mmCIF file of C-alpha atoms in Angstrom:
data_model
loop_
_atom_site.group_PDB
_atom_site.id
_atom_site.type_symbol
_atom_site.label_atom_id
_atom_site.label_comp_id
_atom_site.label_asym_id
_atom_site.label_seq_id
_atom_site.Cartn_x
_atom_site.Cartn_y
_atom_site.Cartn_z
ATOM 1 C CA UNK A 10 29.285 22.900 -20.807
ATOM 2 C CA UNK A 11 30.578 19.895 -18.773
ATOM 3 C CA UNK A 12 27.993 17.273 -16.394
ATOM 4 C CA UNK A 13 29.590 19.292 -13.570
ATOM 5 C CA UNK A 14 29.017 22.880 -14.051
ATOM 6 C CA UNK A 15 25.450 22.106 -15.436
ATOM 7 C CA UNK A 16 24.376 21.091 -12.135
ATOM 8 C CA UNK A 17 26.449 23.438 -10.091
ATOM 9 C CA UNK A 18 24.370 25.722 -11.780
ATOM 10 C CA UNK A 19 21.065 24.006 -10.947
ATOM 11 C CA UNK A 20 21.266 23.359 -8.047
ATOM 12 C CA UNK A 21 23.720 25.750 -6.221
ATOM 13 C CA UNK A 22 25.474 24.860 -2.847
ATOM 14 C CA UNK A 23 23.292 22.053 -2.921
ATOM 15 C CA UNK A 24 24.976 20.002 -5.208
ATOM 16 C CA UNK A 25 27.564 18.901 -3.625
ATOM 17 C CA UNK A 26 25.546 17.115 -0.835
ATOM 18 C CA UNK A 27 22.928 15.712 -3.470
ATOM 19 C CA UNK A 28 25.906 14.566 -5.930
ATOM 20 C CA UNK A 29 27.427 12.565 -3.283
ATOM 21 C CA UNK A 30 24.041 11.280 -2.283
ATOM 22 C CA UNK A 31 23.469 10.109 -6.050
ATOM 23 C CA UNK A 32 26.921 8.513 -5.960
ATOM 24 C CA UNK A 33 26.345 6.076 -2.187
ATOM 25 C CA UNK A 34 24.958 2.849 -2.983
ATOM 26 C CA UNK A 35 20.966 3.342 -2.830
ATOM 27 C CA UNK A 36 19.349 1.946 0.452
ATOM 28 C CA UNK A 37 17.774 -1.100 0.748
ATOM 29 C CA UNK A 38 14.298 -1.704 0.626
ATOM 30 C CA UNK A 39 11.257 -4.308 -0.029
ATOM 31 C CA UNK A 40 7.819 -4.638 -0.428
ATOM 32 C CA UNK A 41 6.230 -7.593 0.614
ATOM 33 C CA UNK A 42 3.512 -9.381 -1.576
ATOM 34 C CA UNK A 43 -0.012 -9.504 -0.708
ATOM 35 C CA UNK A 44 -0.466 -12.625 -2.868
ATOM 36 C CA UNK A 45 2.435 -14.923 -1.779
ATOM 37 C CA UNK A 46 0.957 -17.535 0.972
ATOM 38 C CA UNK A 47 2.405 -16.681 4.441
ATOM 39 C CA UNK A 48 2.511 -20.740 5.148
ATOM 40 C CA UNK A 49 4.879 -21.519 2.330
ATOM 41 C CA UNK A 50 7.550 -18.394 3.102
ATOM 42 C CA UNK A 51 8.895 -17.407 6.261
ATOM 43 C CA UNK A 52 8.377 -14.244 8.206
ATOM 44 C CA UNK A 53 9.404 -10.840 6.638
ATOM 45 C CA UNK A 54 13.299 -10.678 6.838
ATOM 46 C CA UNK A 55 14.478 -8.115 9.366
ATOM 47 C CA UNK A 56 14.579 -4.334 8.497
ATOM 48 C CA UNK A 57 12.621 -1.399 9.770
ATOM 49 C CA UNK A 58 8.949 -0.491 8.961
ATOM 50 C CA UNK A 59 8.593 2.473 6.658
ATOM 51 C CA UNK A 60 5.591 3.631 8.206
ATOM 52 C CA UNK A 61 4.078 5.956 5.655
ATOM 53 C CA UNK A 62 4.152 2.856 3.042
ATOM 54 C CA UNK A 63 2.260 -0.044 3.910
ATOM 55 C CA UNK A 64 4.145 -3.486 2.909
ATOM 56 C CA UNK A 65 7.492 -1.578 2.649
ATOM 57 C CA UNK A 66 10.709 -2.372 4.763
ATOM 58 C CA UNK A 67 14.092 -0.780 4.799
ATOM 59 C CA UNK A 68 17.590 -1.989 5.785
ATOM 60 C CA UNK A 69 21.378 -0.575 5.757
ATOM 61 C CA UNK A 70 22.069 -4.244 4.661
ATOM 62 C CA UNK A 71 20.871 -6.202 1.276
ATOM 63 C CA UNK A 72 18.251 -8.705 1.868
ATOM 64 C CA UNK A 73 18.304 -12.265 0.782
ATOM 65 C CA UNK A 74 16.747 -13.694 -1.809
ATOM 66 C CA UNK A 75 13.286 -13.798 -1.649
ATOM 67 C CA UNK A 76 11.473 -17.552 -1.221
ATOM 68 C CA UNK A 77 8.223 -18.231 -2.733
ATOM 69 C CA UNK A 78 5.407 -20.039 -1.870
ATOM 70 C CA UNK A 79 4.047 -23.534 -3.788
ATOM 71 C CA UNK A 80 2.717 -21.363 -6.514
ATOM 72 C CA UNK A 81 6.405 -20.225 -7.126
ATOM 73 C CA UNK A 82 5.319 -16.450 -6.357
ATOM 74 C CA UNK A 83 8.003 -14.398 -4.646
ATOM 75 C CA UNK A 84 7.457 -13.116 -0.916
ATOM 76 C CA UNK A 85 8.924 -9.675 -1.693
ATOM 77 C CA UNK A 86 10.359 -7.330 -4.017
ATOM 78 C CA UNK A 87 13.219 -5.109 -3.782
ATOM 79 C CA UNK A 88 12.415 -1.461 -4.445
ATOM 80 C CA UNK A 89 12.981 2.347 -4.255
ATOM 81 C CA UNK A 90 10.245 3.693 -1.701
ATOM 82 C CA UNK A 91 9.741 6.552 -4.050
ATOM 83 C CA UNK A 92 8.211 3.925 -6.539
ATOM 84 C CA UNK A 93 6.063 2.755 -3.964
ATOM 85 C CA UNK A 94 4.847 6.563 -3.793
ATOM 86 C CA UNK A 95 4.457 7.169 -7.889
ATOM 87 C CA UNK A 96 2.538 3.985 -8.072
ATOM 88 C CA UNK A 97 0.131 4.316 -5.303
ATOM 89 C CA UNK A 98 -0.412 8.409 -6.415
ATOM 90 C CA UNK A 99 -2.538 6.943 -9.479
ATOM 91 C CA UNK A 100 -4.926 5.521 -6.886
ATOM 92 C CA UNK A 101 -6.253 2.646 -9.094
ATOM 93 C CA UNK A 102 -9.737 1.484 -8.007
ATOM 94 C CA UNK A 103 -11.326 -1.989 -8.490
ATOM 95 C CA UNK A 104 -12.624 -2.333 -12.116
ATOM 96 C CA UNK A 105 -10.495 0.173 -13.954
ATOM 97 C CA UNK A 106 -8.813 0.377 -17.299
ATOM 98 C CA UNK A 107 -5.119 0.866 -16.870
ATOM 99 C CA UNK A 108 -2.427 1.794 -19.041
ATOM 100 C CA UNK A 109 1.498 1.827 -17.499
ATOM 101 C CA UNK A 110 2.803 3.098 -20.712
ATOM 102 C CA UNK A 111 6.769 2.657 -20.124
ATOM 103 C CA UNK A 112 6.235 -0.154 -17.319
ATOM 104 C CA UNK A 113 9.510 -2.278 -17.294
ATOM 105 C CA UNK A 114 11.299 -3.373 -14.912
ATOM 106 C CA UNK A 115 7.539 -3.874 -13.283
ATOM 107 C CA UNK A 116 7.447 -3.234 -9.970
ATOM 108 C CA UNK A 117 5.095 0.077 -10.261
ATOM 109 C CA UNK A 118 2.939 -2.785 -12.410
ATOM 110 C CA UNK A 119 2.792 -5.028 -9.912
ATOM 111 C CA UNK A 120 1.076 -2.407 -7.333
ATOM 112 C CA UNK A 121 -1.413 -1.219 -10.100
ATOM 113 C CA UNK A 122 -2.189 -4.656 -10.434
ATOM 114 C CA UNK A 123 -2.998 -5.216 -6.932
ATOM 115 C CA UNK A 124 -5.350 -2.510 -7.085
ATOM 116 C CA UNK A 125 -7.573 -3.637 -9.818
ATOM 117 C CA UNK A 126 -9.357 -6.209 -7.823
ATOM 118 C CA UNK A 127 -11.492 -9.114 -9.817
ATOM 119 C CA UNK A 128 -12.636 -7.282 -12.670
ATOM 120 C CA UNK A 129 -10.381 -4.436 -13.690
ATOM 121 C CA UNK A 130 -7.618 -4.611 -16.353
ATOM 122 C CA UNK A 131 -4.069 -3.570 -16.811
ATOM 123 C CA UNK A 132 -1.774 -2.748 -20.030
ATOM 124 C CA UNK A 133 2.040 -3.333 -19.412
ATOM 125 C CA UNK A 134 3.862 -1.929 -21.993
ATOM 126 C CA UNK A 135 7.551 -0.968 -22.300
ATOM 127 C CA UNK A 136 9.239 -0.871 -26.034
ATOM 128 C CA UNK A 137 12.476 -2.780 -25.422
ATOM 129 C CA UNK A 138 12.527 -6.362 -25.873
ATOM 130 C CA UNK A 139 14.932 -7.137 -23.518
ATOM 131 C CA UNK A 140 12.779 -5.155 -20.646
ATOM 132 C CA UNK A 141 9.717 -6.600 -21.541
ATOM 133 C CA UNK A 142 11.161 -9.608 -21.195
ATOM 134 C CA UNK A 143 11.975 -8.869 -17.271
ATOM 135 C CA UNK A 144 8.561 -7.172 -17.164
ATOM 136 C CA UNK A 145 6.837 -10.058 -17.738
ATOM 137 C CA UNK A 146 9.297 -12.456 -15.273
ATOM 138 C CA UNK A 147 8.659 -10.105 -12.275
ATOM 139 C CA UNK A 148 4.690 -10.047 -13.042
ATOM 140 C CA UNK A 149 4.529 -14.063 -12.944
ATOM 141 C CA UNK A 150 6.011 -14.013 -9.923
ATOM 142 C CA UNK A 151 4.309 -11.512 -8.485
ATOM 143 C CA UNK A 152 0.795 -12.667 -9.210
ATOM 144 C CA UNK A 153 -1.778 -15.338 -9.398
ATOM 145 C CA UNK A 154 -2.765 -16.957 -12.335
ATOM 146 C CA UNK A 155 -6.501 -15.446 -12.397
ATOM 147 C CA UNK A 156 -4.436 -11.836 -11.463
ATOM 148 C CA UNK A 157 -1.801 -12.537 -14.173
ATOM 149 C CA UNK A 158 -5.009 -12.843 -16.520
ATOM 150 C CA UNK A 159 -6.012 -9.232 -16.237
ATOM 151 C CA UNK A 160 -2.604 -8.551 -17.240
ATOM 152 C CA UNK A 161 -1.971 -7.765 -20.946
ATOM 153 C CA UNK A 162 2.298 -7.049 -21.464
ATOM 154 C CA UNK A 163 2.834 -4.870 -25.060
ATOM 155 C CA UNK A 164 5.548 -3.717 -27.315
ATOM 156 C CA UNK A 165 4.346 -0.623 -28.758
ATOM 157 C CA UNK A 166 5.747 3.124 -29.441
ATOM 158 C CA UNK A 167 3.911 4.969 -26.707
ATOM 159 C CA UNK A 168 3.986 8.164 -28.440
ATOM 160 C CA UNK A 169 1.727 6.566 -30.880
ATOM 161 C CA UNK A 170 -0.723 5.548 -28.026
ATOM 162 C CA UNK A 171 -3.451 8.093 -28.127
ATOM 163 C CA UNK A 172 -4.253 7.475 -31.858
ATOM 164 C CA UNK A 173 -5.243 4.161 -31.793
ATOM 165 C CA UNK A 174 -6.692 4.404 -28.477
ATOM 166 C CA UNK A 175 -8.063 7.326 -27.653
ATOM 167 C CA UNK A 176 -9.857 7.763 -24.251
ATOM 168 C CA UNK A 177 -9.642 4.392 -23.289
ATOM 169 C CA UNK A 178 -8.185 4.386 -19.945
ATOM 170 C CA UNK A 179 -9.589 5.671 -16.619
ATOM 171 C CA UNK A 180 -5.819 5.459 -14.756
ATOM 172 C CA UNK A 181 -2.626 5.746 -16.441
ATOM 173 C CA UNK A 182 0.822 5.764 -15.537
ATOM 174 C CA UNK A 183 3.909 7.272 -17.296
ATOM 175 C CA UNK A 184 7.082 6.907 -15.755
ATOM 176 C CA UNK A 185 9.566 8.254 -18.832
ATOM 177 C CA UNK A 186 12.631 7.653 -19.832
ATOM 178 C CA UNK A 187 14.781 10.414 -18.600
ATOM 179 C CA UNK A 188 18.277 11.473 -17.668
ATOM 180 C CA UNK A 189 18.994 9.569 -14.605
ATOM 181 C CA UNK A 190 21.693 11.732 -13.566
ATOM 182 C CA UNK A 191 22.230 8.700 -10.653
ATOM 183 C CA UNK A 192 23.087 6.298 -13.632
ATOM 184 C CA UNK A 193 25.239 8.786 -15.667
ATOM 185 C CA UNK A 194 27.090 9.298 -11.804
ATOM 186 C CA UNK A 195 28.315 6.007 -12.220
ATOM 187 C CA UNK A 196 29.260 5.158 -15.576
ATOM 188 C CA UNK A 197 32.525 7.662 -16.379
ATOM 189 C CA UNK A 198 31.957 6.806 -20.339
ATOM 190 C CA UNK A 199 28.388 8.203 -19.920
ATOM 191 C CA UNK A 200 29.806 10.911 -18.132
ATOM 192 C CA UNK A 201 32.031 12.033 -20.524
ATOM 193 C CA UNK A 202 29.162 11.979 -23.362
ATOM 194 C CA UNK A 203 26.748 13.388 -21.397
ATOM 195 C CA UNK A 204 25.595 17.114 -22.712
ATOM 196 C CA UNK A 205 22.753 19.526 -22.120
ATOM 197 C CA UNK A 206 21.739 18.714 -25.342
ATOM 198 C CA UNK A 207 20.539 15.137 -24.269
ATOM 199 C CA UNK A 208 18.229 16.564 -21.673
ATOM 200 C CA UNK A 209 16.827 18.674 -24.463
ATOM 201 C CA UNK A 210 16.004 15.561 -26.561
ATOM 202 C CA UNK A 211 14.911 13.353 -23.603
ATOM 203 C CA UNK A 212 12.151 16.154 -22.580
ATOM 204 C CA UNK A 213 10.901 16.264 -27.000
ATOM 205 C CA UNK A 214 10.446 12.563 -26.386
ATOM 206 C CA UNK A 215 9.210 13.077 -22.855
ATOM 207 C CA UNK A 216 6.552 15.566 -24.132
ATOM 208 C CA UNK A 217 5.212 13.409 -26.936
ATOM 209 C CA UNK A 218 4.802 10.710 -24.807
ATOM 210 C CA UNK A 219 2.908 12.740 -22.045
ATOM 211 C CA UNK A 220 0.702 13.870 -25.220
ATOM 212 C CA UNK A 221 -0.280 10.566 -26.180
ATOM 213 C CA UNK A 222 -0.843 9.572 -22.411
ATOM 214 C CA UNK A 223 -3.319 12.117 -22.191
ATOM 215 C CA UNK A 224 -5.246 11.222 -25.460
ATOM 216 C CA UNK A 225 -5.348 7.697 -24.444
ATOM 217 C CA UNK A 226 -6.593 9.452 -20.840
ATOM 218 C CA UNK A 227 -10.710 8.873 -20.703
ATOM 219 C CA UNK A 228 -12.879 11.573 -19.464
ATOM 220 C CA UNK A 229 -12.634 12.129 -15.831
ATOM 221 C CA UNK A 230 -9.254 9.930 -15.222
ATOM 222 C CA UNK A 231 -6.342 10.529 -13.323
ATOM 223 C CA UNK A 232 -2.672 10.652 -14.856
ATOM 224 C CA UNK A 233 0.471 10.229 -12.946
ATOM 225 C CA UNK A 234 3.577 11.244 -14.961
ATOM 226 C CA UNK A 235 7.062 11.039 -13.248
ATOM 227 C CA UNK A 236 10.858 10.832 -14.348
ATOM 228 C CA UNK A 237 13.995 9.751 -11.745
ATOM 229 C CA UNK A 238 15.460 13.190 -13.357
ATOM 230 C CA UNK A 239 16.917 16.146 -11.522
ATOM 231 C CA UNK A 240 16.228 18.608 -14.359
ATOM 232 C CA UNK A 241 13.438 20.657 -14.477
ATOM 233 C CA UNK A 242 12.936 20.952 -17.937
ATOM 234 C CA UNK A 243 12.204 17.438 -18.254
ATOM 235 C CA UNK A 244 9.506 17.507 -15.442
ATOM 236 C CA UNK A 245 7.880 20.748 -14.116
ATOM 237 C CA UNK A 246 8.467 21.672 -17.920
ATOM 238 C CA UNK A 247 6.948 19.063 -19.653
ATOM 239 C CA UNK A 248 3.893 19.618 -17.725
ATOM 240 C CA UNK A 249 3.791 23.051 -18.041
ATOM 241 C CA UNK A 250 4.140 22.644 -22.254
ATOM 242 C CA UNK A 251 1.420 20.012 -21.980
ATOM 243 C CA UNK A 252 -0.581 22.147 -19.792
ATOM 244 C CA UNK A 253 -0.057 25.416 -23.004
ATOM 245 C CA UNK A 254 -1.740 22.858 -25.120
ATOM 246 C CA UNK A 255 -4.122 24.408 -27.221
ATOM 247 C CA UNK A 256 -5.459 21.027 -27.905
ATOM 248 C CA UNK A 257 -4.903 18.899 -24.319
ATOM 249 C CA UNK A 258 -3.985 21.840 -21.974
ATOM 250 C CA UNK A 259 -7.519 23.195 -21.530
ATOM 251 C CA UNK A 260 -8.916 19.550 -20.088
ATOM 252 C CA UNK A 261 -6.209 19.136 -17.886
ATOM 253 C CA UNK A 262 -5.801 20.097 -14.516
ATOM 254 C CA UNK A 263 -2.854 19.395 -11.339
ATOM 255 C CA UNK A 264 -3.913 17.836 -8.186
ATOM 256 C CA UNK A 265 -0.931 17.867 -5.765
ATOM 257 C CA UNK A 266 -0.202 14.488 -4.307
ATOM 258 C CA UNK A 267 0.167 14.924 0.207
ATOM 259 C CA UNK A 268 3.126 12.841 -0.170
ATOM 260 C CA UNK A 269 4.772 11.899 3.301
ATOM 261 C CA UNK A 270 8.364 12.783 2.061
ATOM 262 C CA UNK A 271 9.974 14.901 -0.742
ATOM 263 C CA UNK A 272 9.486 18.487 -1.268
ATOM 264 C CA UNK A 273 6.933 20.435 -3.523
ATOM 265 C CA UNK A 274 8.099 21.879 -7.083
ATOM 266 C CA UNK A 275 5.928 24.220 -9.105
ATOM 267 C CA UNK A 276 3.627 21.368 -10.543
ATOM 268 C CA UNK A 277 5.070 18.030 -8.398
ATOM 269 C CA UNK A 278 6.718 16.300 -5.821
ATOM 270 C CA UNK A 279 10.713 15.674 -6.087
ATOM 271 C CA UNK A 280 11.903 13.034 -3.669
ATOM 272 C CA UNK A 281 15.891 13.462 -3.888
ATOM 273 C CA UNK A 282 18.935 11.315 -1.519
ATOM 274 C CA UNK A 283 20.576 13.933 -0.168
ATOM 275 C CA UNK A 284 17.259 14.682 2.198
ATOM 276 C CA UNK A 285 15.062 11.648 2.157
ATOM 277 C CA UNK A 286 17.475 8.870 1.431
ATOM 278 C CA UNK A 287 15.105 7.930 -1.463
ATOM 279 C CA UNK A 288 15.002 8.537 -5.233
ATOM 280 C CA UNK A 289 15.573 10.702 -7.337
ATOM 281 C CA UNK A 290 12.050 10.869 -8.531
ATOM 282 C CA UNK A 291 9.711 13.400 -9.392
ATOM 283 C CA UNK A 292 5.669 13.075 -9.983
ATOM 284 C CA UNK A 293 2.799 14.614 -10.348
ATOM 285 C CA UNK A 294 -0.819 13.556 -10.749
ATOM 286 C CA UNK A 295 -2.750 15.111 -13.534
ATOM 287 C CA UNK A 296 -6.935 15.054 -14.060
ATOM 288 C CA UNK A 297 -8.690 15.139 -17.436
ATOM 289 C CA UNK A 298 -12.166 17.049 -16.747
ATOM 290 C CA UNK A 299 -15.332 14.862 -17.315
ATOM 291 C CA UNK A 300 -18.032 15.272 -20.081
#
């Protein structure tokens, strides 16, 4: 079966509106940082308020380059508002443990690290050298030196996670690998390698990584697992096999995230183009009961 009929399939009538959505250039959008001095960079550059996201602007047009202040810390970041959502859906409090298990490029870091205040702690973590790399550029720049400080970056094989460090973290975040149908949209070779059978393997990987999220999840803490994916079986269906779990599934529980755009799935939110001019992305936010 080719790229094409797979997602006729999924998605019906629908995909013709969603496919061209996935194949416009995305929108434009930044956040603005919290820790940048406003006397060193000028004002915000122009571009509309996205009121149900503090911080976050959109435009039609790219914006320039960000300055940064003496510190050399940027005065924005450019990302999808969807991101914004995922990241502030864990709800990270001041003094927390948290783990962003596949964290690179690092904007979603950068927001959890806001959020941890003077005491907390945050794990950065992606696998790929090259990512990490960029990971730990954009939190630099993003943050203070006493911030940067509560910011450990890693290398390791997240599936592994929960074994050496098992309830350890009140908040994490896993944003997985996945299909990104937007990225396989654009690159013909992809295109014409692309089979059903990838999704399959992305959502074994995608599984055992949720696993180990949620053994490395302490008592009483929140989980936030999300994909840029269209198809289900690598979101509402990973959740629903962790969920089966005779050994995770009965601690776990779904709390639906009031997001202020997207559209409700079985277990999660899905933010796609074609109706909110953000994403893809879909997320949900998952609680491990207390002792």
């Amino acid at each position: 079966m080719d790229f094409e009929t797979y997602y006729q399939g999924l998605f019906g009538p629908r995909w013709d509106a969603l496919q061209q959505a996935l194949q416009e250039p995305r929108g434009f959008a930044i956040r603005t940082n919290p820790f940048a001095d406003p006397g060193d960079v000028p004002d915000a550059p122009l571009g509309t308020a996205l009121p149900q996201l503090p911080a976050v602007r959109v435009s039609s047009a790219p914006f320039p380059p960000p300055p940064r202040d003496a510190r050399g810390l940027v005065a924005w970041y450019a990302l999808d508002p969807a991101s914004v959502l995922v990241a502030h859906a864990l709800g990270v409090a001041p003094g927390e443990r948290v783990l962003d298990l596949c964290a690179a490029p690092g904007g979603k870091s950068c927001i959890l690290a806001e959020g941890l205040g003077a005491s907390g702690a945050l794990v950065a973590n992606d696998r790929s050298a090259a990512r990490r790399a960029r990971l730990q550029r954009v939190l630099a720049e993003w943050l203070p030196g006493e911030r940067l400080a509560q910011v450990r970056v890693t290398g390791h094989d997240g599936t592994r996670w929960g074994m050496h460090e098992p309830e350890a973290y009140e908040r994490i975040l896993l944003d997985a690998p996945c299909s990104s149908e937007r990225h396989v949209l654009a690159d013909p070779r992809a295109r014409r390698q692309w089979s059903p059978a990838r999704s399959r393997q992305l959502a074994q990987r995608q599984y055992a990584l949720l696993a180990a999220a949620v053994d490395a999840l302490k008592p009483g803490g929140t989980l936030v697992y999300a994909t840029c994916a269209l198809v289900r079986d690598e979101n509402d269906g990973v959740v629903e096999r962790t969920l089966r779990s005779k050994k995770r599934g009965q601690g776990l529980s779904v709390k639906r995230v009031e997001a202020p755009f997207g559209e409700p799935t079985d277990h999660g939110t899905a933010i796609l183009p074609d109706t909110t001019g953000f994403g893809p992305m879909w997320f949900t936010r998952l609680e491990k009961r207390g002792d």
